Amino acid sequence: MVSLLICFCFQGTQSLIAIVTVMSHNKAMKALNLNRPILYSQEEETTVHTALMMKNNACLMELHLCKHEMKNFGVERLCDALYENRSLRYLDLSCNKITRDGVKFLGELLKRNQTLEILDLNSNRIEDDGAIYLSEALALYNRTLQALAVVSNNISGKGLVALSDSMKTNMVLSYIYIWGNKFDEATCVAFSDLIENGRLKPNCTDVDPYEVDGHIYLAELSHGLKRHYYWTPSYGEVDNKDANASLAIRAVAEHL
Ligand SMILES: *[C@@H]1O[C@H](CO)[C@@H](O)[C@H](O)[C@H]1NC(C)=O
Ligand SMILES: *[C@@H]1O[C@H](CO)[C@@H](O)[C@H](O)[C@H]1NC(C)=O
Ligand SMILES: *[C@@H]1O[C@H](CO)[C@@H](O)[C@H](O)[C@H]1NC(C)=O
Ligand SMILES: *[C@@H]1O[C@H](CO)[C@@H](O)[C@H](O)[C@H]1NC(C)=O
Ligand SMILES: CC(=O)N[C@H]1CO[C@H](CO)[C@@H](O)[C@@H]1O
Ligand SMILES: CC(=O)N[C@H]1CO[C@H](CO)[C@@H](O)[C@@H]1O
C-alpha cells in the first residue's frame, strides 16, 4: 500500500477541481493537502468538489483545506459527504470563514459518525455558540475525537468553559488548543483545574496556567496541532518512512 503526499499550495480553482476529481477514484492516497488555493470565486466550488470526492473516496485519512474561503454552506456540503464516510481521521478546516451555523454541521458529524480523530478549526469565527455545539457533541456522544483546535475563534468564557466541561465526561479528547480567544477568569480556572487534576497533560494544550495575587492566568505555550502533520520536518521519522497519514494519527494515539 502506497501513501502519497500532495501539497498543491498554490493551485487555482480549475486545477484544484481537476485534482479532486482524479482523487475521487484514487485508492492509494492517504493524505491530501489542498491548503491555500488561489481562489477566484466566492462560490465555494472547491469545497463542493472536495465534498463530492469524499463521497467516493474510501481511503483518504487526512485532508487539509486551510484557507478555502469556506463558509457555512461549504461545511454543510462537506459534512453531508462525511456522514457516510468512514476513513477520514484528520480534518483541517483552519483559516476559513466558518461561524456557529457551520459548526452545527460539524457537531452533528461528531454525533453521528465516529471516525474523526483530529479536527482543526483554528482561525475561524465559531464564537461561544459554536464552542457550545462542539461541547454538546463531545460530552454526550462520542468517542473518537482525540484532538481539537479552536485557536483564534472569538470564543469567550462561556464557550471555553463548556469545552473544558466536556472533557470531564469525554475521556478520549486529549489535545485541546484554545489560545487567541477571550479568556476570562472562569476559563483560566477551568483549564488550570483540568491540568492540575491530570485530565489535560501540559504538553497536550497550548496554555500554561500561572498564579498572581490569588488569580489564575493562562500563558501561551507553543505546542499546537501542526506538529501532528505527518510531513512536518520536525517530525523526526519522516526520512525513514514513506509519507504516511497513519503516522500522524499514530503520533496522537501514542501520546494519550
Ligand atoms: C460514550 O462513551 C461513554 C464512555 O466512553 C459511554 O459510556 C457512552 O455509552 C458513549 N456514548 C455514545 C453515544 O457512544
Ligand atoms: C466577537 O464576539 C463578540 C460577541 O461575543 C462580538 O460582539 C464581536 O463582534 C466579535 N468580534 C469579531 C471580530 O467577530
Ligand atoms: C508529554 O509529556 C509526557 C510526560 O509528562 C511524555 O511522556 C509524552 O511523551 C509527552 N508527549 C508529547 C506529545 O510531547
Ligand atoms: C505507515 O505508518 C505505519 C505506522 O508507523 C507503519 O506501520 C506503516 O508500515 C507505514 N506504511 C508505509 C507505507 O510506510
Ligand atoms: C471508507 C468508507 O467508508 N468510505 C465511504 C465514503 O463514502 C462513500 C459514499 O458514501 C462510500 O461508498 C465509501 O465506502
Ligand atoms: C461508526 C458510525 O458511527 N457510523 C455511523 C455513521 O453514520 C451513518 C449514517 O448516519 C450511520 O448509519 C453509521 O452507523
mmCIF file of C-alpha atoms and ligand atoms in Angstrom:
data_model
loop_
_atom_site.group_PDB
_atom_site.id
_atom_site.type_symbol
_atom_site.label_atom_id
_atom_site.label_comp_id
_atom_site.label_asym_id
_atom_site.label_seq_id
_atom_site.Cartn_x
_atom_site.Cartn_y
_atom_site.Cartn_z
ATOM 1 C CA MET A 1 0.000 0.000 0.000
ATOM 2 C CA VAL A 2 1.485 3.331 -1.028
ATOM 3 C CA SER A 3 0.556 6.627 0.500
ATOM 4 C CA LEU A 4 1.388 9.838 -1.218
ATOM 5 C CA LEU A 5 1.619 13.375 -0.093
ATOM 6 C CA ILE A 6 0.419 16.265 -2.179
ATOM 7 C CA CYS A 7 0.878 19.876 -1.336
ATOM 8 C CA PHE A 8 -0.766 21.860 -4.058
ATOM 9 C CA CYS A 9 -0.357 25.014 -2.149
ATOM 10 C CA PHE A 10 -0.951 27.490 -4.934
ATOM 11 C CA GLN A 11 -3.477 25.840 -7.179
ATOM 12 C CA GLY A 12 -6.120 27.834 -8.917
ATOM 13 C CA THR A 13 -9.741 26.790 -8.742
ATOM 14 C CA GLN A 14 -9.785 24.837 -12.021
ATOM 15 C CA SER A 15 -6.714 22.731 -11.379
ATOM 16 C CA LEU A 16 -7.823 22.109 -7.846
ATOM 17 C CA ILE A 17 -11.130 20.792 -9.127
ATOM 18 C CA ALA A 18 -9.254 18.561 -11.561
ATOM 19 C CA ILE A 19 -7.117 17.133 -8.772
ATOM 20 C CA VAL A 20 -10.129 16.499 -6.622
ATOM 21 C CA THR A 21 -11.901 14.767 -9.492
ATOM 22 C CA VAL A 22 -8.963 12.443 -10.042
ATOM 23 C CA MET A 23 -8.811 11.769 -6.325
ATOM 24 C CA SER A 24 -12.402 10.563 -6.297
ATOM 25 C CA HIS A 25 -11.313 7.179 -7.514
ATOM 26 C CA ASN A 26 -7.831 7.085 -6.124
ATOM 27 C CA LYS A 27 -7.371 4.115 -3.857
ATOM 28 C CA ALA A 28 -3.856 4.731 -2.617
ATOM 29 C CA MET A 29 -3.588 8.255 -1.329
ATOM 30 C CA LYS A 30 -3.929 8.504 2.410
ATOM 31 C CA ALA A 31 -3.499 12.214 2.872
ATOM 32 C CA LEU A 32 -4.254 15.245 0.794
ATOM 33 C CA ASN A 33 -3.167 18.803 1.392
ATOM 34 C CA LEU A 34 -5.118 21.352 -0.609
ATOM 35 C CA ASN A 35 -4.226 24.280 1.596
ATOM 36 C CA ARG A 36 -4.261 27.850 0.411
ATOM 37 C CA PRO A 37 -5.500 27.634 -3.150
ATOM 38 C CA ILE A 38 -5.710 30.795 -5.191
ATOM 39 C CA LEU A 39 -9.427 31.247 -5.392
ATOM 40 C CA TYR A 40 -11.098 33.495 -7.891
ATOM 41 C CA SER A 41 -14.600 32.817 -6.826
ATOM 42 C CA GLN A 42 -16.627 33.183 -3.695
ATOM 43 C CA GLU A 43 -18.840 30.266 -4.607
ATOM 44 C CA GLU A 44 -17.100 27.622 -2.538
ATOM 45 C CA GLU A 45 -16.714 25.450 -5.647
ATOM 46 C CA THR A 46 -13.550 23.875 -4.351
ATOM 47 C CA THR A 47 -15.241 22.797 -1.167
ATOM 48 C CA VAL A 48 -18.217 21.406 -3.039
ATOM 49 C CA HIS A 49 -15.926 19.372 -5.301
ATOM 50 C CA THR A 50 -13.870 18.162 -2.380
ATOM 51 C CA ALA A 51 -17.069 17.056 -0.661
ATOM 52 C CA LEU A 52 -18.099 15.100 -3.756
ATOM 53 C CA MET A 53 -14.688 13.478 -3.812
ATOM 54 C CA MET A 54 -15.037 12.428 -0.184
ATOM 55 C CA LYS A 55 -18.306 10.709 -1.042
ATOM 56 C CA ASN A 56 -16.484 8.350 -3.349
ATOM 57 C CA ASN A 57 -13.060 8.160 -1.863
ATOM 58 C CA ALA A 58 -12.763 5.370 0.613
ATOM 59 C CA CYS A 59 -9.177 5.647 1.726
ATOM 60 C CA LEU A 60 -8.256 9.242 2.475
ATOM 61 C CA MET A 61 -7.372 9.629 6.143
ATOM 62 C CA GLU A 62 -6.079 13.160 6.272
ATOM 63 C CA LEU A 63 -7.496 16.203 4.496
ATOM 64 C CA HIS A 64 -6.226 19.772 4.777
ATOM 65 C CA LEU A 65 -8.468 22.534 3.477
ATOM 66 C CA CYS A 66 -6.868 25.568 5.006
ATOM 67 C CA LYS A 67 -7.771 28.980 3.511
ATOM 68 C CA HIS A 68 -10.506 27.853 1.168
ATOM 69 C CA GLU A 69 -12.775 30.778 1.986
ATOM 70 C CA MET A 70 -15.046 28.085 3.313
ATOM 71 C CA LYS A 71 -18.284 29.308 4.804
ATOM 72 C CA ASN A 72 -21.206 27.558 6.351
ATOM 73 C CA PHE A 73 -22.547 26.356 3.004
ATOM 74 C CA GLY A 74 -19.286 24.580 2.266
ATOM 75 C CA VAL A 75 -19.102 22.983 5.693
ATOM 76 C CA GLU A 76 -22.612 21.661 5.244
ATOM 77 C CA ARG A 77 -21.682 20.051 1.902
ATOM 78 C CA LEU A 78 -18.536 18.583 3.366
ATOM 79 C CA CYS A 79 -20.296 17.162 6.410
ATOM 80 C CA ASP A 80 -23.038 15.707 4.210
ATOM 81 C CA ALA A 81 -20.339 13.771 2.420
ATOM 82 C CA LEU A 82 -18.589 12.745 5.610
ATOM 83 C CA TYR A 83 -21.600 11.362 7.464
ATOM 84 C CA GLU A 84 -21.277 8.290 5.312
ATOM 85 C CA ASN A 85 -17.548 8.134 5.098
ATOM 86 C CA ARG A 86 -15.558 6.019 7.467
ATOM 87 C CA SER A 87 -11.969 6.668 6.566
ATOM 88 C CA LEU A 88 -11.174 10.291 7.330
ATOM 89 C CA ARG A 89 -9.331 10.775 10.629
ATOM 90 C CA TYR A 90 -7.838 14.230 10.341
ATOM 91 C CA LEU A 91 -9.866 17.169 9.049
ATOM 92 C CA ASP A 92 -8.156 20.545 8.852
ATOM 93 C CA LEU A 93 -10.507 23.458 8.194
ATOM 94 C CA SER A 94 -8.284 26.131 9.690
ATOM 95 C CA CYS A 95 -8.289 29.723 8.401
ATOM 96 C CA ASN A 96 -11.723 29.683 6.851
ATOM 97 C CA LYS A 97 -14.910 31.628 7.487
ATOM 98 C CA ILE A 98 -16.854 29.119 9.481
ATOM 99 C CA THR A 99 -19.249 30.533 12.062
ATOM 100 C CA ARG A 100 -21.511 28.963 14.653
ATOM 101 C CA ASP A 101 -24.005 27.935 11.973
ATOM 102 C CA GLY A 102 -21.362 25.929 10.160
ATOM 103 C CA VAL A 103 -20.150 24.320 13.357
ATOM 104 C CA LYS A 104 -23.644 22.882 13.855
ATOM 105 C CA PHE A 105 -22.915 20.521 10.972
ATOM 106 C CA LEU A 106 -19.587 19.529 12.446
ATOM 107 C CA GLY A 107 -21.262 18.917 15.789
ATOM 108 C CA GLU A 108 -23.764 16.707 14.011
ATOM 109 C CA LEU A 109 -20.934 14.900 12.277
ATOM 110 C CA LEU A 110 -19.257 14.229 15.618
ATOM 111 C CA LYS A 111 -22.534 12.934 16.988
ATOM 112 C CA ARG A 112 -23.411 10.721 14.072
ATOM 113 C CA ASN A 113 -20.167 9.352 12.909
ATOM 114 C CA GLN A 114 -17.232 8.117 14.771
ATOM 115 C CA THR A 115 -14.174 8.245 12.658
ATOM 116 C CA LEU A 116 -12.719 11.729 13.040
ATOM 117 C CA GLU A 117 -9.794 11.881 15.454
ATOM 118 C CA ILE A 118 -8.370 15.333 14.802
ATOM 119 C CA LEU A 119 -10.376 18.452 13.996
ATOM 120 C CA ASP A 120 -8.612 21.738 13.326
ATOM 121 C CA LEU A 121 -10.857 24.814 13.318
ATOM 122 C CA ASN A 122 -8.178 27.388 14.084
ATOM 123 C CA SER A 123 -8.818 30.914 12.848
ATOM 124 C CA ASN A 124 -12.475 30.691 12.053
ATOM 125 C CA ARG A 125 -15.218 32.552 13.910
ATOM 126 C CA ILE A 126 -17.179 29.908 15.760
ATOM 127 C CA GLU A 127 -17.641 32.035 18.925
ATOM 128 C CA ASP A 128 -19.413 30.839 22.062
ATOM 129 C CA ASP A 129 -22.330 29.165 20.330
ATOM 130 C CA GLY A 130 -20.037 27.160 18.080
ATOM 131 C CA ALA A 131 -17.942 26.054 21.032
ATOM 132 C CA ILE A 132 -21.113 25.013 22.823
ATOM 133 C CA TYR A 133 -22.322 22.899 19.860
ATOM 134 C CA LEU A 134 -18.986 21.127 19.825
ATOM 135 C CA SER A 135 -19.061 20.674 23.601
ATOM 136 C CA GLU A 136 -22.505 19.075 23.462
ATOM 137 C CA ALA A 137 -21.438 16.644 20.792
ATOM 138 C CA LEU A 138 -18.299 15.795 22.705
ATOM 139 C CA ALA A 139 -19.928 15.474 26.100
ATOM 140 C CA LEU A 140 -22.961 13.436 25.085
ATOM 141 C CA TYR A 141 -21.960 11.439 22.065
ATOM 142 C CA ASN A 142 -18.649 10.080 21.258
ATOM 143 C CA ARG A 143 -15.918 8.938 21.188
ATOM 144 C CA THR A 144 -13.234 9.167 18.638
ATOM 145 C CA LEU A 145 -12.094 12.775 18.578
ATOM 146 C CA GLN A 146 -8.707 12.994 20.255
ATOM 147 C CA ALA A 147 -7.603 16.471 19.305
ATOM 148 C CA LEU A 148 -9.499 19.716 18.830
ATOM 149 C CA ALA A 149 -8.045 23.091 17.908
ATOM 150 C CA VAL A 150 -10.152 26.246 18.183
ATOM 151 C CA VAL A 151 -7.378 28.840 18.393
ATOM 152 C CA SER A 152 -8.475 32.398 17.461
ATOM 153 C CA ASN A 153 -12.212 31.893 17.136
ATOM 154 C CA ASN A 154 -13.554 34.781 19.203
ATOM 155 C CA ILE A 155 -14.752 32.386 21.888
ATOM 156 C CA SER A 156 -15.259 33.842 25.353
ATOM 157 C CA GLY A 157 -15.503 32.274 28.794
ATOM 158 C CA LYS A 158 -18.898 30.718 28.228
ATOM 159 C CA GLY A 159 -17.778 28.646 25.269
ATOM 160 C CA LEU A 160 -14.344 27.824 26.648
ATOM 161 C CA VAL A 161 -15.719 26.628 29.963
ATOM 162 C CA ALA A 162 -18.242 24.460 28.076
ATOM 163 C CA LEU A 163 -15.341 22.871 26.186
ATOM 164 C CA SER A 164 -13.437 22.242 29.399
ATOM 165 C CA ASP A 165 -16.576 20.710 30.939
ATOM 166 C CA SER A 166 -16.967 18.345 28.008
ATOM 167 C CA MET A 167 -13.509 16.991 28.807
ATOM 168 C CA LYS A 168 -14.787 15.841 32.161
ATOM 169 C CA THR A 169 -17.214 13.364 30.629
ATOM 170 C CA ASN A 170 -15.389 12.684 27.386
ATOM 171 C CA MET A 171 -12.226 10.826 28.283
ATOM 172 C CA VAL A 172 -10.979 10.408 24.734
ATOM 173 C CA LEU A 173 -10.438 14.040 23.829
ATOM 174 C CA SER A 174 -6.871 14.595 24.979
ATOM 175 C CA TYR A 175 -5.497 17.504 22.999
ATOM 176 C CA ILE A 176 -7.139 20.901 23.049
ATOM 177 C CA TYR A 177 -5.772 24.172 21.700
ATOM 178 C CA ILE A 178 -7.541 27.386 22.682
ATOM 179 C CA TRP A 179 -5.096 30.317 22.522
ATOM 180 C CA GLY A 180 -6.241 33.551 20.874
ATOM 181 C CA ASN A 181 -9.721 33.547 22.357
ATOM 182 C CA LYS A 182 -11.128 35.748 25.098
ATOM 183 C CA PHE A 183 -10.045 34.235 28.378
ATOM 184 C CA ASP A 184 -11.900 35.318 31.477
ATOM 185 C CA GLU A 185 -11.151 34.160 34.994
ATOM 186 C CA ALA A 186 -13.570 31.222 34.721
ATOM 187 C CA THR A 187 -11.690 29.994 31.636
ATOM 188 C CA CYS A 188 -8.337 30.264 33.371
ATOM 189 C CA VAL A 189 -9.591 28.400 36.420
ATOM 190 C CA ALA A 190 -11.303 25.694 34.331
ATOM 191 C CA PHE A 191 -8.214 24.900 32.268
ATOM 192 C CA SER A 192 -5.929 25.208 35.248
ATOM 193 C CA ASP A 193 -8.097 22.614 37.027
ATOM 194 C CA LEU A 194 -8.017 20.256 34.061
ATOM 195 C CA ILE A 195 -4.233 20.431 34.013
ATOM 196 C CA GLU A 196 -3.839 20.229 37.765
ATOM 197 C CA ASN A 197 -6.013 17.158 38.148
ATOM 198 C CA GLY A 198 -4.203 15.428 35.305
ATOM 199 C CA ARG A 199 -7.107 15.313 32.859
ATOM 200 C CA LEU A 200 -5.202 17.551 30.438
ATOM 201 C CA LYS A 201 -1.472 16.934 30.062
ATOM 202 C CA PRO A 202 0.609 20.122 29.999
ATOM 203 C CA ASN A 203 2.091 19.189 26.635
ATOM 204 C CA CYS A 204 -1.296 18.454 25.071
ATOM 205 C CA THR A 205 -2.506 22.027 25.079
ATOM 206 C CA ASP A 206 -1.254 25.480 24.215
ATOM 207 C CA VAL A 207 -1.892 27.211 27.542
ATOM 208 C CA ASP A 208 0.059 27.186 30.753
ATOM 209 C CA PRO A 209 -1.601 28.367 33.974
ATOM 210 C CA TYR A 210 0.157 30.635 36.437
ATOM 211 C CA GLU A 211 -0.996 32.454 39.523
ATOM 212 C CA VAL A 212 -0.523 36.083 40.533
ATOM 213 C CA ASP A 213 -2.043 37.508 43.718
ATOM 214 C CA GLY A 214 -4.509 34.671 44.009
ATOM 215 C CA HIS A 215 -5.733 34.975 40.430
ATOM 216 C CA ILE A 216 -5.105 32.341 37.785
ATOM 217 C CA TYR A 217 -3.947 33.378 34.333
ATOM 218 C CA LEU A 218 -3.013 31.413 31.235
ATOM 219 C CA ALA A 219 0.185 31.939 29.276
ATOM 220 C CA GLU A 220 0.713 30.729 25.733
ATOM 221 C CA LEU A 221 2.719 27.613 25.003
ATOM 222 C CA SER A 222 3.997 26.968 21.533
ATOM 223 C CA HIS A 223 2.517 23.476 21.300
ATOM 224 C CA GLY A 224 -0.041 23.125 18.582
ATOM 225 C CA LEU A 225 -1.769 20.674 16.367
ATOM 226 C CA LYS A 226 0.515 21.398 13.428
ATOM 227 C CA ARG A 227 3.207 19.147 14.801
ATOM 228 C CA HIS A 228 0.911 16.221 14.051
ATOM 229 C CA TYR A 229 1.063 16.908 10.336
ATOM 230 C CA TYR A 230 2.881 13.900 9.097
ATOM 231 C CA TRP A 231 5.084 15.906 6.779
ATOM 232 C CA THR A 232 6.209 18.398 9.408
ATOM 233 C CA PRO A 233 10.012 18.431 9.182
ATOM 234 C CA SER A 234 10.296 18.325 12.961
ATOM 235 C CA TYR A 235 8.514 15.007 12.887
ATOM 236 C CA GLY A 236 11.711 13.047 13.077
ATOM 237 C CA GLU A 237 10.913 9.842 11.295
ATOM 238 C CA VAL A 238 9.668 11.218 8.019
ATOM 239 C CA ASP A 239 13.032 10.402 6.425
ATOM 240 C CA ASN A 240 12.862 6.734 7.185
ATOM 241 C CA LYS A 241 9.273 6.105 6.336
ATOM 242 C CA ASP A 242 7.078 6.893 3.425
ATOM 243 C CA ALA A 243 4.918 9.909 3.922
ATOM 244 C CA ASN A 244 2.144 8.268 5.732
ATOM 245 C CA ALA A 245 -1.020 9.659 7.146
ATOM 246 C CA SER A 246 -1.335 6.993 9.753
ATOM 247 C CA LEU A 247 1.871 8.343 11.255
ATOM 248 C CA ALA A 248 0.054 11.475 12.253
ATOM 249 C CA ILE A 249 -2.798 9.560 13.753
ATOM 250 C CA ARG A 250 -0.436 7.197 15.452
ATOM 251 C CA ALA A 251 1.533 10.142 16.825
ATOM 252 C CA VAL A 252 -1.592 11.391 18.526
ATOM 253 C CA ALA A 253 -2.661 7.993 19.768
ATOM 254 C CA GLU A 254 0.771 7.254 21.211
ATOM 255 C CA HIS A 255 0.732 10.353 23.348
ATOM 256 C CA LEU A 256 -2.577 9.698 25.073
HETATM 257 C C1 LIG B 1 -19.734 7.490 25.059
HETATM 258 O O1 LIG B 1 -18.644 6.951 25.781
HETATM 259 C C2 LIG B 1 -19.015 6.584 27.081
HETATM 260 C C3 LIG B 1 -17.771 6.118 27.793
HETATM 261 O O2 LIG B 1 -16.671 6.121 26.959
HETATM 262 C C4 LIG B 1 -20.067 5.505 27.014
HETATM 263 O O3 LIG B 1 -20.470 5.161 28.324
HETATM 264 C C5 LIG B 1 -21.271 6.011 26.236
HETATM 265 O O4 LIG B 1 -22.206 4.992 26.066
HETATM 266 C C6 LIG B 1 -20.824 6.514 24.885
HETATM 267 N N1 LIG B 1 -21.945 7.116 24.202
HETATM 268 C C7 LIG B 1 -22.130 7.015 22.918
HETATM 269 C C8 LIG B 1 -23.358 7.668 22.389
HETATM 270 O O5 LIG B 1 -21.370 6.399 22.210
HETATM 271 C C1 LIG B 2 -16.628 38.598 18.933
HETATM 272 O O1 LIG B 2 -17.771 38.182 19.616
HETATM 273 C C2 LIG B 2 -18.495 39.250 20.191
HETATM 274 C C3 LIG B 2 -19.654 38.618 20.958
HETATM 275 O O2 LIG B 2 -19.155 37.777 21.945
HETATM 276 C C4 LIG B 2 -18.981 40.204 19.143
HETATM 277 O O3 LIG B 2 -19.659 41.286 19.735
HETATM 278 C C5 LIG B 2 -17.790 40.705 18.346
HETATM 279 O O4 LIG B 2 -18.257 41.491 17.272
HETATM 280 C C6 LIG B 2 -16.987 39.537 17.804
HETATM 281 N N1 LIG B 2 -15.767 40.046 17.183
HETATM 282 C C7 LIG B 2 -15.407 39.693 15.964
HETATM 283 C C8 LIG B 2 -14.107 40.256 15.489
HETATM 284 O O5 LIG B 2 -16.072 38.970 15.258
HETATM 285 C C1 LIG B 3 4.052 14.656 27.185
HETATM 286 O O1 LIG B 3 4.712 14.507 28.415
HETATM 287 C C2 LIG B 3 4.775 13.161 28.852
HETATM 288 C C3 LIG B 3 5.396 13.178 30.228
HETATM 289 O O2 LIG B 3 4.682 14.039 31.041
HETATM 290 C C4 LIG B 3 5.582 12.360 27.854
HETATM 291 O O3 LIG B 3 5.608 11.015 28.248
HETATM 292 C C5 LIG B 3 4.946 12.464 26.481
HETATM 293 O O4 LIG B 3 5.761 11.836 25.515
HETATM 294 C C6 LIG B 3 4.775 13.919 26.087
HETATM 295 N N1 LIG B 3 4.018 13.984 24.850
HETATM 296 C C7 LIG B 3 4.299 14.828 23.874
HETATM 297 C C8 LIG B 3 3.368 14.837 22.713
HETATM 298 O O5 LIG B 3 5.270 15.547 23.894
HETATM 299 C C1 LIG B 4 2.684 3.848 7.790
HETATM 300 O O1 LIG B 4 2.924 4.056 9.180
HETATM 301 C C2 LIG B 4 2.622 2.966 9.980
HETATM 302 C C3 LIG B 4 2.796 3.385 11.406
HETATM 303 O O2 LIG B 4 4.075 3.856 11.656
HETATM 304 C C4 LIG B 4 3.528 1.792 9.574
HETATM 305 O O3 LIG B 4 3.190 0.678 10.338
HETATM 306 C C5 LIG B 4 3.332 1.503 8.101
HETATM 307 O O4 LIG B 4 4.222 0.500 7.700
HETATM 308 C C6 LIG B 4 3.571 2.732 7.270
HETATM 309 N N1 LIG B 4 3.276 2.487 5.880
HETATM 310 C C7 LIG B 4 4.061 2.908 4.909
HETATM 311 C C8 LIG B 4 3.609 2.612 3.525
HETATM 312 O O5 LIG B 4 5.089 3.497 5.137
HETATM 313 C C1 LIG B 5 -14.156 4.125 3.961
HETATM 314 C C2 LIG B 5 -15.559 4.448 3.638
HETATM 315 O O1 LIG B 5 -16.478 4.040 4.304
HETATM 316 N N1 LIG B 5 -15.717 5.204 2.632
HETATM 317 C C3 LIG B 5 -17.010 5.561 2.199
HETATM 318 C C4 LIG B 5 -17.025 7.009 1.888
HETATM 319 O O2 LIG B 5 -18.271 7.332 1.392
HETATM 320 C C5 LIG B 5 -18.672 6.586 0.245
HETATM 321 C C6 LIG B 5 -20.023 7.076 -0.147
HETATM 322 O O3 LIG B 5 -20.886 7.059 0.932
HETATM 323 C C7 LIG B 5 -18.693 5.116 0.500
HETATM 324 O O4 LIG B 5 -19.007 4.422 -0.703
HETATM 325 C C8 LIG B 5 -17.354 4.730 0.987
HETATM 326 O O5 LIG B 5 -17.389 3.367 1.318
HETATM 327 C C1 LIG B 6 -19.331 4.294 13.096
HETATM 328 C C2 LIG B 6 -20.555 5.101 12.967
HETATM 329 O O1 LIG B 6 -20.959 5.796 13.877
HETATM 330 N N1 LIG B 6 -21.168 5.049 11.818
HETATM 331 C C3 LIG B 6 -22.384 5.777 11.542
HETATM 332 C C4 LIG B 6 -22.087 6.880 10.568
HETATM 333 O O2 LIG B 6 -23.282 7.498 10.138
HETATM 334 C C5 LIG B 6 -24.168 6.625 9.488
HETATM 335 C C6 LIG B 6 -25.292 7.455 8.969
HETATM 336 O O3 LIG B 6 -25.801 8.289 9.935
HETATM 337 C C7 LIG B 6 -24.631 5.562 10.476
HETATM 338 O O4 LIG B 6 -25.504 4.674 9.844
HETATM 339 C C8 LIG B 6 -23.405 4.818 10.971
HETATM 340 O O5 LIG B 6 -23.780 3.913 11.967
#
